[in-house]
PDB file of C-alpha atoms in Angstrom:
ATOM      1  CA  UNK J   1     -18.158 -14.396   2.704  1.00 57.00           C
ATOM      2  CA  UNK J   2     -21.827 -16.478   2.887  1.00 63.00           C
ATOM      3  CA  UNK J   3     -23.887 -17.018   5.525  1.00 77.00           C
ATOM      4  CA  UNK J   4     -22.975 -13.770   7.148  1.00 82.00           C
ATOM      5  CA  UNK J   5     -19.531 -14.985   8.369  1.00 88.00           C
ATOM      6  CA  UNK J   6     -16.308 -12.972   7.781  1.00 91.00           C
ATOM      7  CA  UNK J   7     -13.006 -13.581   7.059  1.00 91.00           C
ATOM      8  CA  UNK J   8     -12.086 -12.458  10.611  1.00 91.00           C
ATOM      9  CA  UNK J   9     -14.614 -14.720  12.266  1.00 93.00           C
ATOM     10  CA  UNK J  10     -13.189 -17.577  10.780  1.00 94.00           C
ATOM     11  CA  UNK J  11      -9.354 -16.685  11.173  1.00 94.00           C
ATOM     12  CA  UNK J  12     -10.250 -16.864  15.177  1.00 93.00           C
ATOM     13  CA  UNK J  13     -11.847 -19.983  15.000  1.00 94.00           C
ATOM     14  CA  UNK J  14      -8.999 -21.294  12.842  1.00 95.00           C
ATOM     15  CA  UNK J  15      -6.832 -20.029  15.267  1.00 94.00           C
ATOM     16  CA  UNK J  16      -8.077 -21.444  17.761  1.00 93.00           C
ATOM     17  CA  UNK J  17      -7.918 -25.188  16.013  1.00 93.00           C
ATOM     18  CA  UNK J  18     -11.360 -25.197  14.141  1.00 94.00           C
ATOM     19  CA  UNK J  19     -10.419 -27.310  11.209  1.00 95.00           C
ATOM     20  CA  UNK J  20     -13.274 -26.760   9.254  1.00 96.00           C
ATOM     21  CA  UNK J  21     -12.787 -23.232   9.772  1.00 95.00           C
ATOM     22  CA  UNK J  22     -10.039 -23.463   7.955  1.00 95.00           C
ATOM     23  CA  UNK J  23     -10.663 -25.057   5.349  1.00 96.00           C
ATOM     24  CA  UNK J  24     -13.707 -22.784   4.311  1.00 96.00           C
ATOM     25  CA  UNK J  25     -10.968 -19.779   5.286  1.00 96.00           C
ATOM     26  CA  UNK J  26      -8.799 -21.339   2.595  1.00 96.00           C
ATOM     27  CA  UNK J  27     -11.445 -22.038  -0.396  1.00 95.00           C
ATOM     28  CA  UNK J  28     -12.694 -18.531   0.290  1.00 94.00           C
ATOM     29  CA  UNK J  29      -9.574 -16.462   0.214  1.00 95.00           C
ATOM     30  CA  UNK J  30      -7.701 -17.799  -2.355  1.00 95.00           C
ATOM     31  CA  UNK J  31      -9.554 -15.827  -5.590  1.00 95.00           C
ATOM     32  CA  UNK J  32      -8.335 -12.339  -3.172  1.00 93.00           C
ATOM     33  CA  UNK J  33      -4.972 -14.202  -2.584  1.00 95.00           C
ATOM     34  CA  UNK J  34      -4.306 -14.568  -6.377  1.00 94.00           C
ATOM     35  CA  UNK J  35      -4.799 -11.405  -7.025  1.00 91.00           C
ATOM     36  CA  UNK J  36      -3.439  -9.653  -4.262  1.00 90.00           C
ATOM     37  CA  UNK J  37      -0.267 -11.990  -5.410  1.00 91.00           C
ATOM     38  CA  UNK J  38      -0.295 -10.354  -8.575  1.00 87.00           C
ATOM     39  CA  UNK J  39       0.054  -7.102  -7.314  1.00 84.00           C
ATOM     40  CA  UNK J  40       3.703  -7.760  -6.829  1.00 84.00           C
ATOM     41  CA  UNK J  41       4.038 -11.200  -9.853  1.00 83.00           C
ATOM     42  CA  UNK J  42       1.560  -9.777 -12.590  1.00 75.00           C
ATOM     43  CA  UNK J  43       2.949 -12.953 -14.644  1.00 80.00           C
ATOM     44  CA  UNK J  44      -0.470 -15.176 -14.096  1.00 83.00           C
ATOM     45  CA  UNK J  45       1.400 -18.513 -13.030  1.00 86.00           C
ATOM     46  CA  UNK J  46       4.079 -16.727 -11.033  1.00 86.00           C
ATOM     47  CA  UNK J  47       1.361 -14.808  -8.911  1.00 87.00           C
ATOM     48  CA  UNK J  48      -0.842 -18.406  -8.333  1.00 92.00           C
ATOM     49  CA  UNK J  49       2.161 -20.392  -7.059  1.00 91.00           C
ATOM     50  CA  UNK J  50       3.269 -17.546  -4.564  1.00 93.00           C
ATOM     51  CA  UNK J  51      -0.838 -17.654  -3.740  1.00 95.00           C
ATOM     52  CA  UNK J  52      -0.411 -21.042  -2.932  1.00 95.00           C
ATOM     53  CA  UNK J  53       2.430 -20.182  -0.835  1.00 95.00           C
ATOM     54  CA  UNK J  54       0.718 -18.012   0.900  1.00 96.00           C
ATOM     55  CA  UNK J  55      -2.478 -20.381   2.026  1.00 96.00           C
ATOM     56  CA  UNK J  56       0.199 -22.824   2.854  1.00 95.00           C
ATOM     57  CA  UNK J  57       1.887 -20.683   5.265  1.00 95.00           C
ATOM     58  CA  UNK J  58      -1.336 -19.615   6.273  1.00 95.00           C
ATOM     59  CA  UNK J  59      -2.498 -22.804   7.497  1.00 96.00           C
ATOM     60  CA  UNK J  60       0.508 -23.747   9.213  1.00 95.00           C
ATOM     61  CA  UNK J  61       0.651 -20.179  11.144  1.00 94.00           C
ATOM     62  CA  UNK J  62      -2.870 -19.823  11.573  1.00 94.00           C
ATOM     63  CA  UNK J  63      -2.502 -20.390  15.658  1.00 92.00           C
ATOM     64  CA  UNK J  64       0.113 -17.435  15.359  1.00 89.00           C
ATOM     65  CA  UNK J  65      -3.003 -15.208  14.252  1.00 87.00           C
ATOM     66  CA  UNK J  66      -3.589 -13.542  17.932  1.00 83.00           C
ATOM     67  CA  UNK J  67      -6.282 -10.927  16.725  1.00 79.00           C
ATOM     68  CA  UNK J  68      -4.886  -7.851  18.124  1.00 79.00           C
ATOM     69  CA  UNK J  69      -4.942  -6.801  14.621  1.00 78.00           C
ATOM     70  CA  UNK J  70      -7.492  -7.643  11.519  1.00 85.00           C
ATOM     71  CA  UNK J  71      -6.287 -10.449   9.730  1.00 91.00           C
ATOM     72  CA  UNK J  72      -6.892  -8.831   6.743  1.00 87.00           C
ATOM     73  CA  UNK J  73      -3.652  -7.106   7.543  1.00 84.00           C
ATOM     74  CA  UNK J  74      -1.849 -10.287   9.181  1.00 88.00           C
ATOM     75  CA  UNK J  75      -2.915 -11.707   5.331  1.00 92.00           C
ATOM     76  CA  UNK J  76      -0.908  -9.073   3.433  1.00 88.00           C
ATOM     77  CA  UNK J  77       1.860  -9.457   5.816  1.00 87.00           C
ATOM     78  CA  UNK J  78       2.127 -13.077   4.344  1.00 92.00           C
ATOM     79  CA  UNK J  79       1.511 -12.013   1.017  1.00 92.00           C
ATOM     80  CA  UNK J  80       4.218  -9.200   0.827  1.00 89.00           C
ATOM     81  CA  UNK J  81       6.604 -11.886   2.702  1.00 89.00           C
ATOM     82  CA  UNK J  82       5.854 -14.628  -0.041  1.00 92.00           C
ATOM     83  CA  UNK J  83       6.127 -12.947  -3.380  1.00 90.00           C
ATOM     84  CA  UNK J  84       8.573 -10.806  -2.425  1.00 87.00           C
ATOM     85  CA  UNK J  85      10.411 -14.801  -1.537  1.00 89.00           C
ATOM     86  CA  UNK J  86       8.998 -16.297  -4.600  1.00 89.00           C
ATOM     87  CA  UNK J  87      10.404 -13.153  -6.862  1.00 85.00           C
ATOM     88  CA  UNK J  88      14.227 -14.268  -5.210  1.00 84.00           C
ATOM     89  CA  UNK J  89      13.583 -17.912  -5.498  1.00 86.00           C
ATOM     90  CA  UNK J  90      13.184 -17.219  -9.741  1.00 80.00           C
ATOM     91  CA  UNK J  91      15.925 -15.083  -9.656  1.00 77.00           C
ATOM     92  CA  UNK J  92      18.116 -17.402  -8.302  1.00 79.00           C
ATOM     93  CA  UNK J  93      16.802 -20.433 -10.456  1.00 75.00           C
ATOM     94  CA  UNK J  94      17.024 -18.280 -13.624  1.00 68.00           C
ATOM     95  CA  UNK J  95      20.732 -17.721 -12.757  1.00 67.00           C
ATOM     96  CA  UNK J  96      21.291 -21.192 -12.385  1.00 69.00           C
ATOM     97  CA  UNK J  97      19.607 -22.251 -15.149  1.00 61.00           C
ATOM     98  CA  UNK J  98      19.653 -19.314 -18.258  1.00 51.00           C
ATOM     99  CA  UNK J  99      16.415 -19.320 -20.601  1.00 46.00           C
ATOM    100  CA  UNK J 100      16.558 -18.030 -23.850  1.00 45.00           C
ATOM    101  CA  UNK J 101      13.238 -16.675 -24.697  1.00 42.00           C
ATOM    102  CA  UNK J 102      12.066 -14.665 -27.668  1.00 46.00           C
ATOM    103  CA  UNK J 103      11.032 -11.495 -26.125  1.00 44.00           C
ATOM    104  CA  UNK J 104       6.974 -10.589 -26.688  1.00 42.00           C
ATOM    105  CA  UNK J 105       5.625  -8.062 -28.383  1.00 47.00           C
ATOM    106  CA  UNK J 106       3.142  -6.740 -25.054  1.00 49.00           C
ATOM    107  CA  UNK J 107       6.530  -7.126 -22.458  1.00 45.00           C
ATOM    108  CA  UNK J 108       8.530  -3.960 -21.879  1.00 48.00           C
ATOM    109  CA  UNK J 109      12.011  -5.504 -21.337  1.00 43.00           C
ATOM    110  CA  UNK J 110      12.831  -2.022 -19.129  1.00 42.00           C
ATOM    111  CA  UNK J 111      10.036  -3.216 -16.412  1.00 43.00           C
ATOM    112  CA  UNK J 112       9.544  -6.685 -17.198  1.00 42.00           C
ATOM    113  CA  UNK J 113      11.667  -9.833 -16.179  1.00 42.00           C
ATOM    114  CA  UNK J 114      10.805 -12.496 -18.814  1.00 40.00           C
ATOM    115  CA  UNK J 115      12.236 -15.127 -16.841  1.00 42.00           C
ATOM    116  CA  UNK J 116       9.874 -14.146 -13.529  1.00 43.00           C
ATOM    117  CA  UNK J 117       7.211 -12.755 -15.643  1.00 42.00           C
ATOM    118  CA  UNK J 118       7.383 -10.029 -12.942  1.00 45.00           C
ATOM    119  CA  UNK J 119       8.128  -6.181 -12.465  1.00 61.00           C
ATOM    120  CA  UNK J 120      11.451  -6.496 -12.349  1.00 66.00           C
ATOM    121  CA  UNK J 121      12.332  -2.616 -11.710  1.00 73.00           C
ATOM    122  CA  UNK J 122       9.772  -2.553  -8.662  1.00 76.00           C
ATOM    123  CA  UNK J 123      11.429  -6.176  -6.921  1.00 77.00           C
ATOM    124  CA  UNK J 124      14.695  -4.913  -7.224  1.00 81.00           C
ATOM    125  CA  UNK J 125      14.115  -1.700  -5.888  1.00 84.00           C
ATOM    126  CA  UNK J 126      12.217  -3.357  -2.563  1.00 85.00           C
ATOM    127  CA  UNK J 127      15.202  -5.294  -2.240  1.00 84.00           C
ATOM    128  CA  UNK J 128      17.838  -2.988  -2.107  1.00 88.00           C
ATOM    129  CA  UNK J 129      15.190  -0.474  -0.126  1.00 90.00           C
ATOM    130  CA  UNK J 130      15.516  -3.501   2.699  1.00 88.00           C
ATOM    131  CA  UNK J 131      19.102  -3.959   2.327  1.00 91.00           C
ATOM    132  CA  UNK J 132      20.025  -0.117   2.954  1.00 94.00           C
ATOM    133  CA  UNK J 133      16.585   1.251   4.876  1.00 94.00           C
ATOM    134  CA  UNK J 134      14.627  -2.002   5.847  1.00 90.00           C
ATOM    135  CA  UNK J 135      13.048   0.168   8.277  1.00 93.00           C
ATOM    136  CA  UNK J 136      11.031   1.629   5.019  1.00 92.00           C
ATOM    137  CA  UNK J 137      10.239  -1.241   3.138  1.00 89.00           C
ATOM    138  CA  UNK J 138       6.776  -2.200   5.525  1.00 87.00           C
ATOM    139  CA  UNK J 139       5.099   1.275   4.827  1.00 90.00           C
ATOM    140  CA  UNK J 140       5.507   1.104   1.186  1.00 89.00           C
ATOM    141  CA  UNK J 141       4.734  -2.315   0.513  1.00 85.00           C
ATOM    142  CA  UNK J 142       1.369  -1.883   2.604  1.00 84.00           C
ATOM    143  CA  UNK J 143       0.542   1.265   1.528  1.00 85.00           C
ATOM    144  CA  UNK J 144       1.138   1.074  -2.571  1.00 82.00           C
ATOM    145  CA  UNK J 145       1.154  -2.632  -3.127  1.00 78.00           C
ATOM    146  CA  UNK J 146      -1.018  -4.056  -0.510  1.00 76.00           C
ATOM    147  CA  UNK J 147      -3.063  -0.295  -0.644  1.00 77.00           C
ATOM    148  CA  UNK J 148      -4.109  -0.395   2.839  1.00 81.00           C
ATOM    149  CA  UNK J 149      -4.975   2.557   4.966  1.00 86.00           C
ATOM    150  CA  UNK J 150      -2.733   4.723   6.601  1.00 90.00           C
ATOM    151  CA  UNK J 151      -4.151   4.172  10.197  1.00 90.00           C
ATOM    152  CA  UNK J 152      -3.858   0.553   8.963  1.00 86.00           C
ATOM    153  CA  UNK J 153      -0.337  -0.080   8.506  1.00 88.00           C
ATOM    154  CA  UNK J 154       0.646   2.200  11.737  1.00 89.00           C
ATOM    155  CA  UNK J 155      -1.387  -0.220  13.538  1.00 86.00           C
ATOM    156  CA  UNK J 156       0.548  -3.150  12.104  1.00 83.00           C
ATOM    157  CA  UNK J 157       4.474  -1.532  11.863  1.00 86.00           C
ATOM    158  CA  UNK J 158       3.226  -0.426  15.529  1.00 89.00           C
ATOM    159  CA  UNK J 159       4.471   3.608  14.992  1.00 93.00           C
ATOM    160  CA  UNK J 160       2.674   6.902  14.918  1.00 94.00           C
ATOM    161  CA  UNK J 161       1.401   7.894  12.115  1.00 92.00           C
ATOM    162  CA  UNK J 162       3.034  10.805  11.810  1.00 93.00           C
ATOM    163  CA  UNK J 163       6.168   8.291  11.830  1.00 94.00           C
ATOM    164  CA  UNK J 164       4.705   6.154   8.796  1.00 93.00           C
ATOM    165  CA  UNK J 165       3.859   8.840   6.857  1.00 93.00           C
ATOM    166  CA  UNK J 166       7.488  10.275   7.161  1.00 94.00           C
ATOM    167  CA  UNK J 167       8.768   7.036   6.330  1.00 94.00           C
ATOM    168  CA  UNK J 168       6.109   6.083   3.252  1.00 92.00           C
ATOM    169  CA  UNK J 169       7.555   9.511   1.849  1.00 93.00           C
ATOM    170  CA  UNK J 170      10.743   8.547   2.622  1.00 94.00           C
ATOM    171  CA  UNK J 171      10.565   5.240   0.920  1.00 92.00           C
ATOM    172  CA  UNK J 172       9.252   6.889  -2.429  1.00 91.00           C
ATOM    173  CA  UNK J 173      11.812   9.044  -2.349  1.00 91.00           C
ATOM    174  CA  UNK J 174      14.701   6.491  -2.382  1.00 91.00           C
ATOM    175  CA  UNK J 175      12.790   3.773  -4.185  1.00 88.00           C
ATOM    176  CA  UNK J 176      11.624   6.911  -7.296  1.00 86.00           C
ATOM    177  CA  UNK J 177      14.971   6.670  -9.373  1.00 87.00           C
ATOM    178  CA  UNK J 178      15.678   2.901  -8.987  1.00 82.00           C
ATOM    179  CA  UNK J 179      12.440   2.931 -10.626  1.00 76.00           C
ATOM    180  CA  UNK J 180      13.058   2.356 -14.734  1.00 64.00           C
ATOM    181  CA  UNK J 181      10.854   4.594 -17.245  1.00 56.00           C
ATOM    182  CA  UNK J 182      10.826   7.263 -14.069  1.00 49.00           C
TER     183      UNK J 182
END
């Protein structure tokens, strides 16, 4: 960020009902918002509209950001949250309303959902990972989507590490042959 101010300094000032602290917040984190978003949407437009739900929910939780952990890590918790809702909210509109699209060259219909523009293989697998084990679904959506550090994402799920490693390998385990082209 300029002027020598961080993301974190101006989450607690935001937090603590600095408006223009938000704001600047905002403007600076969406370019790493859109692209953290497509991480989970890789389709361009589906990844900026679940980036724009995720500065909306972060301005309207901000005050919930207590600092006991970096908000780099409250962030991804948002992210995760929102694309993982924005990949449901297309599933559900596309089976309400059926598109019939000529399929693409460059778009592997195994892995790709040309209605979400999205991996389809790796959404549906996180989703029935939180239906049957939801206790797994934190550790590998933080560690291999959201690529934070172990230490990290114990810190967050608030477990030993021992525990999230355990439960990471768990989690590839199960999520390995729901995977398509495995």
């Amino acid at each position: 960020m300029q002027d020598g101010v961080t993301a974190e300094d101006l989450a607690r000032r935001a937090a603590a009902g600095d408006r223009a602290a938000l704001d600047r917040l905002l403007t600076e984190l969406r370019p790493e918002v859109v692209r953290r978003c497509g991480r989970f949407l890789p389709c361009r437009e589906d990844a900026e509209e679940a980036a724009q739900d995720v500065l909306l929910q972060v301005a309207r939780h901000i005050s919930a950001f207590e600092g006991r952990s970096r908000f780099s890590t409250w962030l991804y918790t948002v992210v995760a949250n929102c694309c993982r809702q924005k990949y449901r909210e297309l599933k559900r509109r596309s089976a309400e309303q059926p598109v019939v699209i000529e399929p693409a060259e460059h778009i592997d219909p195994r892995t790709t959902s040309v209605i979400a523009g999205s991996r389809i293989d790796l959404l549906e697998a996180l989703d029935r990972l939180e239906r049957e084990h939801p206790h797994l679904v934190a550790p590998l959506v933080y560690r291999d989507i959201c690529q934070l550090e172990y230490a990290e994402i114990a810190e967050r799920v608030g477990i030993p590490l021992g525990t999230l490693k355990s439960r990471l390998h768990e989690a590839r385990k199960l999520v390995r042959p729901w995977l398509r082209g495995y």
